[in-house]
Amino acid sequence: GESVGLHLPTLSVQEGDNSIINCAYSNSASDYFIWYKQESGKGPQFIIDIRSNMDKRQGQRVTVLLNKTVKHLSLQIAATQPGDSAVYFCAENYSGDRGSTLGRLYFGRGTQLTVWP
Amino acid sequence: KAGVTQTPRYLIKTRGQQVTLSCSPISGHRSVSWYQQTPGQGLQFLFEYFSETQRNKGNFPGRFSGRQFSNSRSEMNVSTLELGDSALYLCASSPRNTGELFFGEGSRLTVL
């Protein structure tokens, strides 16, 4: 079964607020984590990734935090915009699956983010 | 640069039939992965190909198979279709072994 899960299936925020999407994982061997965004009718889109030797990584308006002690991952979106409305997935990977290619990703169930004006 | 192209986008089959889905990766990408997406099970890994070789396989029955051609294009086949095979089948390509996968829009299969 899947080893990655989400705390909340839905999240509603007001435009301009910050959003925090959480994810829990159970495989302590996982050493690489990725966040994807999926808009309706489209395939998932890469947002940001983080390796297990880091606990924080920032991108443009997004920050990913990794807490290996409690096996928790979060995605923070600053100044959330209507265009951020989508389903957000976390995914995990471990080096046992990865060689010259990425290997298998284990996806969480996703969180539906809705941004209202 | 063209994105990942999947065909057909939509198809309807009946139980017992077989189906072939096609994926054209982004030019220059040699790695192709396939995922099944359903409301109940979410996104589940099917297989990964690199240089015409299957590198990884998910926990799906042998009815699910795939291949990759020398031009990196990939196909997946599902034989003896079951109702539970109804899903969105997503193909993703990547130029390297990172999570920066580029997904297509998927092929939505309905099995009646």
mmCIF file with all atom_site columns, C-alpha atoms in Angstrom:
data_model
loop_
_atom_site.group_PDB
_atom_site.id
_atom_site.type_symbol
_atom_site.label_atom_id
_atom_site.label_alt_id
_atom_site.label_comp_id
_atom_site.label_asym_id
_atom_site.label_entity_id
_atom_site.label_seq_id
_atom_site.pdbx_PDB_ins_code
_atom_site.Cartn_x
_atom_site.Cartn_y
_atom_site.Cartn_z
_atom_site.occupancy
_atom_site.B_iso_or_equiv
_atom_site.pdbx_formal_charge
_atom_site.auth_seq_id
_atom_site.auth_comp_id
_atom_site.auth_asym_id
_atom_site.auth_atom_id
_atom_site.pdbx_PDB_model_num
ATOM 1   C CA . GLY A 1 1   ? 0.000   0.000  0.000   1.00 0.00 ? 1   GLY A CA 1
ATOM 2   C CA . GLU A 1 2   ? 0.880   3.633  -0.146  1.00 0.00 ? 2   GLU A CA 1
ATOM 3   C CA . SER A 1 3   ? 3.247   4.886  2.482   1.00 0.00 ? 3   SER A CA 1
ATOM 4   C CA . VAL A 1 4   ? 2.565   8.562  1.972   1.00 0.00 ? 4   VAL A CA 1
ATOM 5   C CA . GLY A 1 5   ? -0.576  10.244 3.237   1.00 0.00 ? 5   GLY A CA 1
ATOM 6   C CA . LEU A 1 6   ? -2.100  13.652 3.744   1.00 0.00 ? 6   LEU A CA 1
ATOM 7   C CA . HIS A 1 7   ? -3.521  15.091 6.937   1.00 0.00 ? 7   HIS A CA 1
ATOM 8   C CA . LEU A 1 8   ? -6.328  17.049 5.251   1.00 0.00 ? 8   LEU A CA 1
ATOM 9   C CA . PRO A 1 9   ? -8.096  16.278 2.023   1.00 0.00 ? 9   PRO A CA 1
ATOM 10  C CA . THR A 1 10  ? -9.222  19.892 1.461   1.00 0.00 ? 10  THR A CA 1
ATOM 11  C CA . LEU A 1 11  ? -7.901  23.318 2.307   1.00 0.00 ? 11  LEU A CA 1
ATOM 12  C CA . SER A 1 12  ? -9.599  26.652 1.663   1.00 0.00 ? 12  SER A CA 1
ATOM 13  C CA . VAL A 1 13  ? -7.711  29.906 1.966   1.00 0.00 ? 13  VAL A CA 1
ATOM 14  C CA . GLN A 1 14  ? -8.310  33.515 1.119   1.00 0.00 ? 14  GLN A CA 1
ATOM 15  C CA . GLU A 1 15  ? -6.347  35.108 -1.664  1.00 0.00 ? 15  GLU A CA 1
ATOM 16  C CA . GLY A 1 16  ? -3.191  36.666 -0.291  1.00 0.00 ? 16  GLY A CA 1
ATOM 17  C CA . ASP A 1 17  ? -2.978  34.387 2.737   1.00 0.00 ? 17  ASP A CA 1
ATOM 18  C CA . ASN A 1 18  ? -0.279  31.795 3.192   1.00 0.00 ? 18  ASN A CA 1
ATOM 19  C CA . SER A 1 19  ? -1.165  28.129 2.684   1.00 0.00 ? 19  SER A CA 1
ATOM 20  C CA . ILE A 1 20  ? 0.333   25.143 4.439   1.00 0.00 ? 20  ILE A CA 1
ATOM 21  C CA . ILE A 1 21  ? -0.224  21.666 3.055   1.00 0.00 ? 21  ILE A CA 1
ATOM 22  C CA . ASN A 1 22  ? 0.933   18.744 5.143   1.00 0.00 ? 22  ASN A CA 1
ATOM 23  C CA . CYS A 1 23  ? 2.044   15.256 4.322   1.00 0.00 ? 23  CYS A CA 1
ATOM 24  C CA . ALA A 1 24  ? 3.073   12.272 6.438   1.00 0.00 ? 24  ALA A CA 1
ATOM 25  C CA . TYR A 1 25  ? 5.202   9.393  5.276   1.00 0.00 ? 25  TYR A CA 1
ATOM 26  C CA . SER A 1 26  ? 5.929   6.089  6.905   1.00 0.00 ? 26  SER A CA 1
ATOM 27  C CA . ASN A 1 27  ? 8.946   4.724  5.048   1.00 0.00 ? 27  ASN A CA 1
ATOM 28  C CA . SER A 1 28  ? 11.985  5.830  7.005   1.00 0.00 ? 28  SER A CA 1
ATOM 29  C CA . ALA A 1 29  ? 14.175  4.697  4.098   1.00 0.00 ? 29  ALA A CA 1
ATOM 30  C CA . SER A 1 30  ? 12.749  7.404  1.840   1.00 0.00 ? 30  SER A CA 1
ATOM 31  C CA . ASP A 1 31  ? 15.378  10.016 1.124   1.00 0.00 ? 31  ASP A CA 1
ATOM 32  C CA . TYR A 1 32  ? 13.886  12.159 -1.575  1.00 0.00 ? 32  TYR A CA 1
ATOM 33  C CA . PHE A 1 33  ? 10.581  14.018 -1.537  1.00 0.00 ? 33  PHE A CA 1
ATOM 34  C CA . ILE A 1 34  ? 8.721   15.954 -4.181  1.00 0.00 ? 34  ILE A CA 1
ATOM 35  C CA . TRP A 1 35  ? 5.636   18.142 -4.318  1.00 0.00 ? 35  TRP A CA 1
ATOM 36  C CA . TYR A 1 36  ? 3.394   18.216 -7.371  1.00 0.00 ? 36  TYR A CA 1
ATOM 37  C CA . LYS A 1 37  ? 0.435   20.356 -8.347  1.00 0.00 ? 37  LYS A CA 1
ATOM 38  C CA . GLN A 1 38  ? -2.368  18.982 -10.465 1.00 0.00 ? 38  GLN A CA 1
ATOM 39  C CA . GLU A 1 39  ? -4.919  21.270 -12.024 1.00 0.00 ? 39  GLU A CA 1
ATOM 40  C CA . SER A 1 40  ? -8.202  19.918 -13.286 1.00 0.00 ? 40  SER A CA 1
ATOM 41  C CA . GLY A 1 41  ? -7.807  18.022 -16.544 1.00 0.00 ? 41  GLY A CA 1
ATOM 42  C CA . LYS A 1 42  ? -4.022  18.170 -16.495 1.00 0.00 ? 42  LYS A CA 1
ATOM 43  C CA . GLY A 1 43  ? -1.190  15.974 -15.409 1.00 0.00 ? 43  GLY A CA 1
ATOM 44  C CA . PRO A 1 44  ? 0.788   16.696 -12.230 1.00 0.00 ? 44  PRO A CA 1
ATOM 45  C CA . GLN A 1 45  ? 3.332   19.482 -12.421 1.00 0.00 ? 45  GLN A CA 1
ATOM 46  C CA . PHE A 1 46  ? 6.583   19.505 -10.462 1.00 0.00 ? 46  PHE A CA 1
ATOM 47  C CA . ILE A 1 47  ? 6.770   22.244 -7.819  1.00 0.00 ? 47  ILE A CA 1
ATOM 48  C CA . ILE A 1 48  ? 9.763   21.600 -5.616  1.00 0.00 ? 48  ILE A CA 1
ATOM 49  C CA . ASP A 1 49  ? 11.835  18.764 -4.208  1.00 0.00 ? 49  ASP A CA 1
ATOM 50  C CA . ILE A 1 50  ? 13.976  18.140 -1.166  1.00 0.00 ? 50  ILE A CA 1
ATOM 51  C CA . ARG A 1 51  ? 16.489  15.503 -0.223  1.00 0.00 ? 51  ARG A CA 1
ATOM 52  C CA . SER A 1 52  ? 16.733  13.979 3.215   1.00 0.00 ? 52  SER A CA 1
ATOM 53  C CA . ASN A 1 53  ? 20.003  15.735 4.004   1.00 0.00 ? 53  ASN A CA 1
ATOM 54  C CA . MET A 1 54  ? 18.077  19.020 4.099   1.00 0.00 ? 54  MET A CA 1
ATOM 55  C CA . ASP A 1 55  ? 15.241  20.209 6.307   1.00 0.00 ? 55  ASP A CA 1
ATOM 56  C CA . LYS A 1 56  ? 14.150  23.238 4.302   1.00 0.00 ? 56  LYS A CA 1
ATOM 57  C CA . ARG A 1 57  ? 14.203  24.347 0.709   1.00 0.00 ? 57  ARG A CA 1
ATOM 58  C CA . GLN A 1 58  ? 12.760  27.456 -0.841  1.00 0.00 ? 58  GLN A CA 1
ATOM 59  C CA . GLY A 1 59  ? 11.535  28.189 -4.306  1.00 0.00 ? 59  GLY A CA 1
ATOM 60  C CA . GLN A 1 60  ? 9.521   30.966 -5.798  1.00 0.00 ? 60  GLN A CA 1
ATOM 61  C CA . ARG A 1 61  ? 6.704   31.589 -3.276  1.00 0.00 ? 61  ARG A CA 1
ATOM 62  C CA . VAL A 1 62  ? 7.001   28.014 -2.044  1.00 0.00 ? 62  VAL A CA 1
ATOM 63  C CA . THR A 1 63  ? 8.914   26.445 0.808   1.00 0.00 ? 63  THR A CA 1
ATOM 64  C CA . VAL A 1 64  ? 9.170   22.771 1.638   1.00 0.00 ? 64  VAL A CA 1
ATOM 65  C CA . LEU A 1 65  ? 9.951   21.655 5.165   1.00 0.00 ? 65  LEU A CA 1
ATOM 66  C CA . LEU A 1 66  ? 11.074  18.159 6.062   1.00 0.00 ? 66  LEU A CA 1
ATOM 67  C CA . ASN A 1 67  ? 10.979  16.755 9.568   1.00 0.00 ? 67  ASN A CA 1
ATOM 68  C CA . LYS A 1 68  ? 12.538  13.310 9.464   1.00 0.00 ? 68  LYS A CA 1
ATOM 69  C CA . THR A 1 69  ? 12.040  12.747 13.178  1.00 0.00 ? 69  THR A CA 1
ATOM 70  C CA . VAL A 1 70  ? 8.276   12.614 12.810  1.00 0.00 ? 70  VAL A CA 1
ATOM 71  C CA . LYS A 1 71  ? 8.285   11.722 9.111   1.00 0.00 ? 71  LYS A CA 1
ATOM 72  C CA . HIS A 1 72  ? 6.462   14.876 8.126   1.00 0.00 ? 72  HIS A CA 1
ATOM 73  C CA . LEU A 1 73  ? 6.645   17.033 5.034   1.00 0.00 ? 73  LEU A CA 1
ATOM 74  C CA . SER A 1 74  ? 4.935   20.336 4.407   1.00 0.00 ? 74  SER A CA 1
ATOM 75  C CA . LEU A 1 75  ? 4.519   22.745 1.527   1.00 0.00 ? 75  LEU A CA 1
ATOM 76  C CA . GLN A 1 76  ? 4.086   26.407 2.290   1.00 0.00 ? 76  GLN A CA 1
ATOM 77  C CA . ILE A 1 77  ? 2.733   28.718 -0.374  1.00 0.00 ? 77  ILE A CA 1
ATOM 78  C CA . ALA A 1 78  ? 3.156   32.418 0.262   1.00 0.00 ? 78  ALA A CA 1
ATOM 79  C CA . ALA A 1 79  ? 0.568   34.978 -0.842  1.00 0.00 ? 79  ALA A CA 1
ATOM 80  C CA . THR A 1 80  ? -1.721  32.321 -2.273  1.00 0.00 ? 80  THR A CA 1
ATOM 81  C CA . GLN A 1 81  ? -3.328  33.258 -5.564  1.00 0.00 ? 81  GLN A CA 1
ATOM 82  C CA . PRO A 1 82  ? -6.409  31.935 -7.373  1.00 0.00 ? 82  PRO A CA 1
ATOM 83  C CA . GLY A 1 83  ? -4.088  30.235 -9.845  1.00 0.00 ? 83  GLY A CA 1
ATOM 84  C CA . ASP A 1 84  ? -2.771  28.109 -6.981  1.00 0.00 ? 84  ASP A CA 1
ATOM 85  C CA . SER A 1 85  ? -6.108  26.320 -6.725  1.00 0.00 ? 85  SER A CA 1
ATOM 86  C CA . ALA A 1 86  ? -5.377  22.694 -7.516  1.00 0.00 ? 86  ALA A CA 1
ATOM 87  C CA . VAL A 1 87  ? -4.720  19.319 -5.927  1.00 0.00 ? 87  VAL A CA 1
ATOM 88  C CA . TYR A 1 88  ? -1.318  19.068 -4.311  1.00 0.00 ? 88  TYR A CA 1
ATOM 89  C CA . PHE A 1 89  ? 0.488   15.756 -3.968  1.00 0.00 ? 89  PHE A CA 1
ATOM 90  C CA . CYS A 1 90  ? 3.558   14.838 -2.051  1.00 0.00 ? 90  CYS A CA 1
ATOM 91  C CA . ALA A 1 91  ? 5.622   11.943 -3.311  1.00 0.00 ? 91  ALA A CA 1
ATOM 92  C CA . GLU A 1 92  ? 8.517   9.990  -1.867  1.00 0.00 ? 92  GLU A CA 1
ATOM 93  C CA . ASN A 1 93  ? 11.358  8.035  -3.343  1.00 0.00 ? 93  ASN A CA 1
ATOM 94  C CA . TYR A 1 94  ? 14.289  6.142  -1.953  1.00 0.00 ? 94  TYR A CA 1
ATOM 95  C CA . SER A 1 95  ? 17.676  5.407  -3.340  1.00 0.00 ? 95  SER A CA 1
ATOM 96  C CA . GLY A 1 96  ? 16.954  1.677  -3.482  1.00 0.00 ? 96  GLY A CA 1
ATOM 97  C CA . ASP A 1 97  ? 14.654  2.443  -6.385  1.00 0.00 ? 97  ASP A CA 1
ATOM 98  C CA . ARG A 1 98  ? 16.925  5.009  -7.930  1.00 0.00 ? 98  ARG A CA 1
ATOM 99  C CA . GLY A 1 99  ? 19.926  4.363  -10.086 1.00 0.00 ? 99  GLY A CA 1
ATOM 100 C CA . SER A 1 100 ? 20.491  6.154  -13.323 1.00 0.00 ? 100 SER A CA 1
ATOM 101 C CA . THR A 1 101 ? 16.767  6.837  -13.391 1.00 0.00 ? 101 THR A CA 1
ATOM 102 C CA . LEU A 1 102 ? 14.344  8.166  -10.790 1.00 0.00 ? 102 LEU A CA 1
ATOM 103 C CA . GLY A 1 103 ? 12.633  4.877  -10.103 1.00 0.00 ? 103 GLY A CA 1
ATOM 104 C CA . ARG A 1 104 ? 9.336   4.505  -8.352  1.00 0.00 ? 104 ARG A CA 1
ATOM 105 C CA . LEU A 1 105 ? 7.515   7.400  -6.698  1.00 0.00 ? 105 LEU A CA 1
ATOM 106 C CA . TYR A 1 106 ? 5.017   6.768  -3.930  1.00 0.00 ? 106 TYR A CA 1
ATOM 107 C CA . PHE A 1 107 ? 2.329   9.430  -4.001  1.00 0.00 ? 107 PHE A CA 1
ATOM 108 C CA . GLY A 1 108 ? 0.098   10.672 -1.247  1.00 0.00 ? 108 GLY A CA 1
ATOM 109 C CA . ARG A 1 109 ? -3.625  11.004 -1.764  1.00 0.00 ? 109 ARG A CA 1
ATOM 110 C CA . GLY A 1 110 ? -3.547  14.729 -2.386  1.00 0.00 ? 110 GLY A CA 1
ATOM 111 C CA . THR A 1 111 ? -4.989  17.891 -0.873  1.00 0.00 ? 111 THR A CA 1
ATOM 112 C CA . GLN A 1 112 ? -7.459  20.030 -2.757  1.00 0.00 ? 112 GLN A CA 1
ATOM 113 C CA . LEU A 1 113 ? -6.498  23.668 -2.288  1.00 0.00 ? 113 LEU A CA 1
ATOM 114 C CA . THR A 1 114 ? -9.206  26.228 -2.999  1.00 0.00 ? 114 THR A CA 1
ATOM 115 C CA . VAL A 1 115 ? -8.385  29.914 -3.031  1.00 0.00 ? 115 VAL A CA 1
ATOM 116 C CA . TRP A 1 116 ? -11.274 32.320 -2.664  1.00 0.00 ? 116 TRP A CA 1
ATOM 117 C CA . PRO A 1 117 ? -11.187 36.091 -3.215  1.00 0.00 ? 117 PRO A CA 1
ATOM 118 C CA . LYS B 2 1   ? 9.413   22.697 -26.961 1.00 0.00 ? 1   LYS B CA 1
ATOM 119 C CA . ALA B 2 2   ? 6.489   20.296 -27.161 1.00 0.00 ? 2   ALA B CA 1
ATOM 120 C CA . GLY B 2 3   ? 5.385   18.642 -23.932 1.00 0.00 ? 3   GLY B CA 1
ATOM 121 C CA . VAL B 2 4   ? 4.619   15.013 -23.269 1.00 0.00 ? 4   VAL B CA 1
ATOM 122 C CA . THR B 2 5   ? 1.941   13.823 -25.657 1.00 0.00 ? 5   THR B CA 1
ATOM 123 C CA . GLN B 2 6   ? -0.414  10.999 -24.832 1.00 0.00 ? 6   GLN B CA 1
ATOM 124 C CA . THR B 2 7   ? -2.863  9.369  -27.185 1.00 0.00 ? 7   THR B CA 1
ATOM 125 C CA . PRO B 2 8   ? -5.685  8.715  -27.179 1.00 0.00 ? 8   PRO B CA 1
ATOM 126 C CA . ARG B 2 9   ? -6.972  11.220 -24.618 1.00 0.00 ? 9   ARG B CA 1
ATOM 127 C CA . TYR B 2 10  ? -10.216 9.363  -24.039 1.00 0.00 ? 10  TYR B CA 1
ATOM 128 C CA . LEU B 2 11  ? -11.345 5.861  -24.816 1.00 0.00 ? 11  LEU B CA 1
ATOM 129 C CA . ILE B 2 12  ? -14.088 3.473  -23.880 1.00 0.00 ? 12  ILE B CA 1
ATOM 130 C CA . LYS B 2 13  ? -13.642 -0.278 -23.876 1.00 0.00 ? 13  LYS B CA 1
ATOM 131 C CA . THR B 2 14  ? -15.621 -3.250 -22.662 1.00 0.00 ? 14  THR B CA 1
ATOM 132 C CA . ARG B 2 15  ? -14.527 -5.939 -20.253 1.00 0.00 ? 15  ARG B CA 1
ATOM 133 C CA . GLY B 2 16  ? -12.254 -8.514 -21.786 1.00 0.00 ? 16  GLY B CA 1
ATOM 134 C CA . GLN B 2 17  ? -10.896 -6.231 -24.482 1.00 0.00 ? 17  GLN B CA 1
ATOM 135 C CA . GLN B 2 18  ? -7.355  -4.972 -24.604 1.00 0.00 ? 18  GLN B CA 1
ATOM 136 C CA . VAL B 2 19  ? -6.028  -1.453 -25.001 1.00 0.00 ? 19  VAL B CA 1
ATOM 137 C CA . THR B 2 20  ? -2.794  0.199  -26.065 1.00 0.00 ? 20  THR B CA 1
ATOM 138 C CA . LEU B 2 21  ? -1.863  3.693  -24.912 1.00 0.00 ? 21  LEU B CA 1
ATOM 139 C CA . SER B 2 22  ? 0.882   5.750  -26.445 1.00 0.00 ? 22  SER B CA 1
ATOM 140 C CA . CYS B 2 23  ? 3.255   8.325  -25.016 1.00 0.00 ? 23  CYS B CA 1
ATOM 141 C CA . SER B 2 24  ? 5.695   10.616 -26.792 1.00 0.00 ? 24  SER B CA 1
ATOM 142 C CA . PRO B 2 25  ? 8.165   12.130 -24.322 1.00 0.00 ? 25  PRO B CA 1
ATOM 143 C CA . ILE B 2 26  ? 9.731   15.531 -24.544 1.00 0.00 ? 26  ILE B CA 1
ATOM 144 C CA . SER B 2 27  ? 12.488  15.562 -27.129 1.00 0.00 ? 27  SER B CA 1
ATOM 145 C CA . GLY B 2 28  ? 15.752  14.494 -25.547 1.00 0.00 ? 28  GLY B CA 1
ATOM 146 C CA . HIS B 2 29  ? 14.158  12.775 -22.554 1.00 0.00 ? 29  HIS B CA 1
ATOM 147 C CA . ARG B 2 30  ? 15.112  9.128  -22.411 1.00 0.00 ? 30  ARG B CA 1
ATOM 148 C CA . SER B 2 31  ? 13.278  8.112  -19.261 1.00 0.00 ? 31  SER B CA 1
ATOM 149 C CA . VAL B 2 32  ? 9.537   7.430  -19.379 1.00 0.00 ? 32  VAL B CA 1
ATOM 150 C CA . SER B 2 33  ? 7.319   6.435  -16.474 1.00 0.00 ? 33  SER B CA 1
ATOM 151 C CA . TRP B 2 34  ? 3.685   5.417  -16.343 1.00 0.00 ? 34  TRP B CA 1
ATOM 152 C CA . TYR B 2 35  ? 1.225   5.979  -13.516 1.00 0.00 ? 35  TYR B CA 1
ATOM 153 C CA . GLN B 2 36  ? -2.370  5.001  -12.967 1.00 0.00 ? 36  GLN B CA 1
ATOM 154 C CA . GLN B 2 37  ? -4.613  7.541  -11.250 1.00 0.00 ? 37  GLN B CA 1
ATOM 155 C CA . THR B 2 38  ? -7.953  6.610  -9.700  1.00 0.00 ? 38  THR B CA 1
ATOM 156 C CA . PRO B 2 39  ? -10.089 8.342  -7.066  1.00 0.00 ? 39  PRO B CA 1
ATOM 157 C CA . GLY B 2 40  ? -9.790  5.338  -4.780  1.00 0.00 ? 40  GLY B CA 1
ATOM 158 C CA . GLN B 2 41  ? -6.101  4.478  -5.043  1.00 0.00 ? 41  GLN B CA 1
ATOM 159 C CA . GLY B 2 42  ? -4.634  7.798  -6.135  1.00 0.00 ? 42  GLY B CA 1
ATOM 160 C CA . LEU B 2 43  ? -1.475  7.813  -8.235  1.00 0.00 ? 43  LEU B CA 1
ATOM 161 C CA . GLN B 2 44  ? 0.187   4.437  -8.498  1.00 0.00 ? 44  GLN B CA 1
ATOM 162 C CA . PHE B 2 45  ? 3.407   3.594  -10.279 1.00 0.00 ? 45  PHE B CA 1
ATOM 163 C CA . LEU B 2 46  ? 3.155   1.194  -13.195 1.00 0.00 ? 46  LEU B CA 1
ATOM 164 C CA . PHE B 2 47  ? 6.584   1.077  -14.833 1.00 0.00 ? 47  PHE B CA 1
ATOM 165 C CA . GLU B 2 48  ? 9.636   3.025  -15.809 1.00 0.00 ? 48  GLU B CA 1
ATOM 166 C CA . TYR B 2 49  ? 11.655  2.712  -18.996 1.00 0.00 ? 49  TYR B CA 1
ATOM 167 C CA . PHE B 2 50  ? 15.046  3.994  -19.963 1.00 0.00 ? 50  PHE B CA 1
ATOM 168 C CA . SER B 2 51  ? 16.859  3.270  -23.218 1.00 0.00 ? 51  SER B CA 1
ATOM 169 C CA . GLU B 2 52  ? 14.261  0.680  -24.222 1.00 0.00 ? 52  GLU B CA 1
ATOM 170 C CA . THR B 2 53  ? 14.718  -1.245 -20.964 1.00 0.00 ? 53  THR B CA 1
ATOM 171 C CA . GLN B 2 54  ? 12.202  -1.585 -18.158 1.00 0.00 ? 54  GLN B CA 1
ATOM 172 C CA . ARG B 2 55  ? 14.032  -0.342 -15.075 1.00 0.00 ? 55  ARG B CA 1
ATOM 173 C CA . ASN B 2 56  ? 11.257  -0.594 -12.491 1.00 0.00 ? 56  ASN B CA 1
ATOM 174 C CA . LYS B 2 57  ? 7.814   -2.146 -12.264 1.00 0.00 ? 57  LYS B CA 1
ATOM 175 C CA . GLY B 2 58  ? 4.988   -1.460 -9.860  1.00 0.00 ? 58  GLY B CA 1
ATOM 176 C CA . ASN B 2 59  ? 2.623   -3.901 -8.204  1.00 0.00 ? 59  ASN B CA 1
ATOM 177 C CA . PHE B 2 60  ? 0.250   -4.501 -11.063 1.00 0.00 ? 60  PHE B CA 1
ATOM 178 C CA . PRO B 2 61  ? -0.780  -7.840 -12.573 1.00 0.00 ? 61  PRO B CA 1
ATOM 179 C CA . GLY B 2 62  ? 0.852   -9.187 -15.690 1.00 0.00 ? 62  GLY B CA 1
ATOM 180 C CA . ARG B 2 63  ? -2.070  -7.894 -17.761 1.00 0.00 ? 63  ARG B CA 1
ATOM 181 C CA . PHE B 2 64  ? -0.287  -4.554 -17.641 1.00 0.00 ? 64  PHE B CA 1
ATOM 182 C CA . SER B 2 65  ? 2.728   -4.363 -19.890 1.00 0.00 ? 65  SER B CA 1
ATOM 183 C CA . GLY B 2 66  ? 4.741   -1.734 -21.653 1.00 0.00 ? 66  GLY B CA 1
ATOM 184 C CA . ARG B 2 67  ? 7.648   -1.072 -23.901 1.00 0.00 ? 67  ARG B CA 1
ATOM 185 C CA . GLN B 2 68  ? 9.865   1.714  -25.096 1.00 0.00 ? 68  GLN B CA 1
ATOM 186 C CA . PHE B 2 69  ? 11.127  2.258  -28.597 1.00 0.00 ? 69  PHE B CA 1
ATOM 187 C CA . SER B 2 70  ? 14.500  3.492  -29.790 1.00 0.00 ? 70  SER B CA 1
ATOM 188 C CA . ASN B 2 71  ? 13.104  7.019  -30.214 1.00 0.00 ? 71  ASN B CA 1
ATOM 189 C CA . SER B 2 72  ? 12.050  6.953  -26.519 1.00 0.00 ? 72  SER B CA 1
ATOM 190 C CA . ARG B 2 73  ? 8.361   6.795  -27.354 1.00 0.00 ? 73  ARG B CA 1
ATOM 191 C CA . SER B 2 74  ? 6.547   4.374  -25.093 1.00 0.00 ? 74  SER B CA 1
ATOM 192 C CA . GLU B 2 75  ? 3.410   2.302  -25.151 1.00 0.00 ? 75  GLU B CA 1
ATOM 193 C CA . MET B 2 76  ? 1.545   0.484  -22.452 1.00 0.00 ? 76  MET B CA 1
ATOM 194 C CA . ASN B 2 77  ? -0.910  -2.303 -22.979 1.00 0.00 ? 77  ASN B CA 1
ATOM 195 C CA . VAL B 2 78  ? -3.631  -3.666 -20.755 1.00 0.00 ? 78  VAL B CA 1
ATOM 196 C CA . SER B 2 79  ? -5.106  -7.006 -21.757 1.00 0.00 ? 79  SER B CA 1
ATOM 197 C CA . THR B 2 80  ? -8.340  -8.625 -20.621 1.00 0.00 ? 80  THR B CA 1
ATOM 198 C CA . LEU B 2 81  ? -9.715  -5.364 -19.291 1.00 0.00 ? 81  LEU B CA 1
ATOM 199 C CA . GLU B 2 82  ? -11.597 -5.292 -16.013 1.00 0.00 ? 82  GLU B CA 1
ATOM 200 C CA . LEU B 2 83  ? -13.970 -2.655 -14.677 1.00 0.00 ? 83  LEU B CA 1
ATOM 201 C CA . GLY B 2 84  ? -11.359 -1.682 -12.108 1.00 0.00 ? 84  GLY B CA 1
ATOM 202 C CA . ASP B 2 85  ? -8.938  -0.699 -14.851 1.00 0.00 ? 85  ASP B CA 1
ATOM 203 C CA . SER B 2 86  ? -10.982 2.426  -15.480 1.00 0.00 ? 86  SER B CA 1
ATOM 204 C CA . ALA B 2 87  ? -8.573  5.212  -14.682 1.00 0.00 ? 87  ALA B CA 1
ATOM 205 C CA . LEU B 2 88  ? -6.483  8.082  -15.922 1.00 0.00 ? 88  LEU B CA 1
ATOM 206 C CA . TYR B 2 89  ? -3.191  6.730  -17.210 1.00 0.00 ? 89  TYR B CA 1
ATOM 207 C CA . LEU B 2 90  ? -0.399  9.244  -16.988 1.00 0.00 ? 90  LEU B CA 1
ATOM 208 C CA . CYS B 2 91  ? 2.921   9.170  -18.738 1.00 0.00 ? 91  CYS B CA 1
ATOM 209 C CA . ALA B 2 92  ? 5.874   11.248 -17.568 1.00 0.00 ? 92  ALA B CA 1
ATOM 210 C CA . SER B 2 93  ? 9.290   11.845 -19.036 1.00 0.00 ? 93  SER B CA 1
ATOM 211 C CA . SER B 2 94  ? 12.451  13.116 -17.456 1.00 0.00 ? 94  SER B CA 1
ATOM 212 C CA . PRO B 2 95  ? 15.916  14.077 -18.655 1.00 0.00 ? 95  PRO B CA 1
ATOM 213 C CA . ARG B 2 96  ? 17.578  12.861 -15.462 1.00 0.00 ? 96  ARG B CA 1
ATOM 214 C CA . ASN B 2 97  ? 16.987  10.911 -12.271 1.00 0.00 ? 97  ASN B CA 1
ATOM 215 C CA . THR B 2 98  ? 15.172  13.618 -10.338 1.00 0.00 ? 98  THR B CA 1
ATOM 216 C CA . GLY B 2 99  ? 11.555  14.128 -9.429  1.00 0.00 ? 99  GLY B CA 1
ATOM 217 C CA . GLU B 2 100 ? 11.224  16.825 -12.035 1.00 0.00 ? 100 GLU B CA 1
ATOM 218 C CA . LEU B 2 101 ? 8.947   14.677 -14.094 1.00 0.00 ? 101 LEU B CA 1
ATOM 219 C CA . PHE B 2 102 ? 7.040   16.189 -16.980 1.00 0.00 ? 102 PHE B CA 1
ATOM 220 C CA . PHE B 2 103 ? 3.604   14.629 -17.133 1.00 0.00 ? 103 PHE B CA 1
ATOM 221 C CA . GLY B 2 104 ? 1.282   14.407 -20.072 1.00 0.00 ? 104 GLY B CA 1
ATOM 222 C CA . GLU B 2 105 ? -2.409  15.128 -19.727 1.00 0.00 ? 105 GLU B CA 1
ATOM 223 C CA . GLY B 2 106 ? -3.208  11.445 -19.572 1.00 0.00 ? 106 GLY B CA 1
ATOM 224 C CA . SER B 2 107 ? -5.367  8.917  -21.318 1.00 0.00 ? 107 SER B CA 1
ATOM 225 C CA . ARG B 2 108 ? -8.712  8.437  -19.627 1.00 0.00 ? 108 ARG B CA 1
ATOM 226 C CA . LEU B 2 109 ? -9.843  4.852  -19.974 1.00 0.00 ? 109 LEU B CA 1
ATOM 227 C CA . THR B 2 110 ? -13.385 3.796  -19.185 1.00 0.00 ? 110 THR B CA 1
ATOM 228 C CA . VAL B 2 111 ? -14.158 0.088  -19.061 1.00 0.00 ? 111 VAL B CA 1
ATOM 229 C CA . LEU B 2 112 ? -17.824 -0.855 -19.367 1.00 0.00 ? 112 LEU B CA 1
#
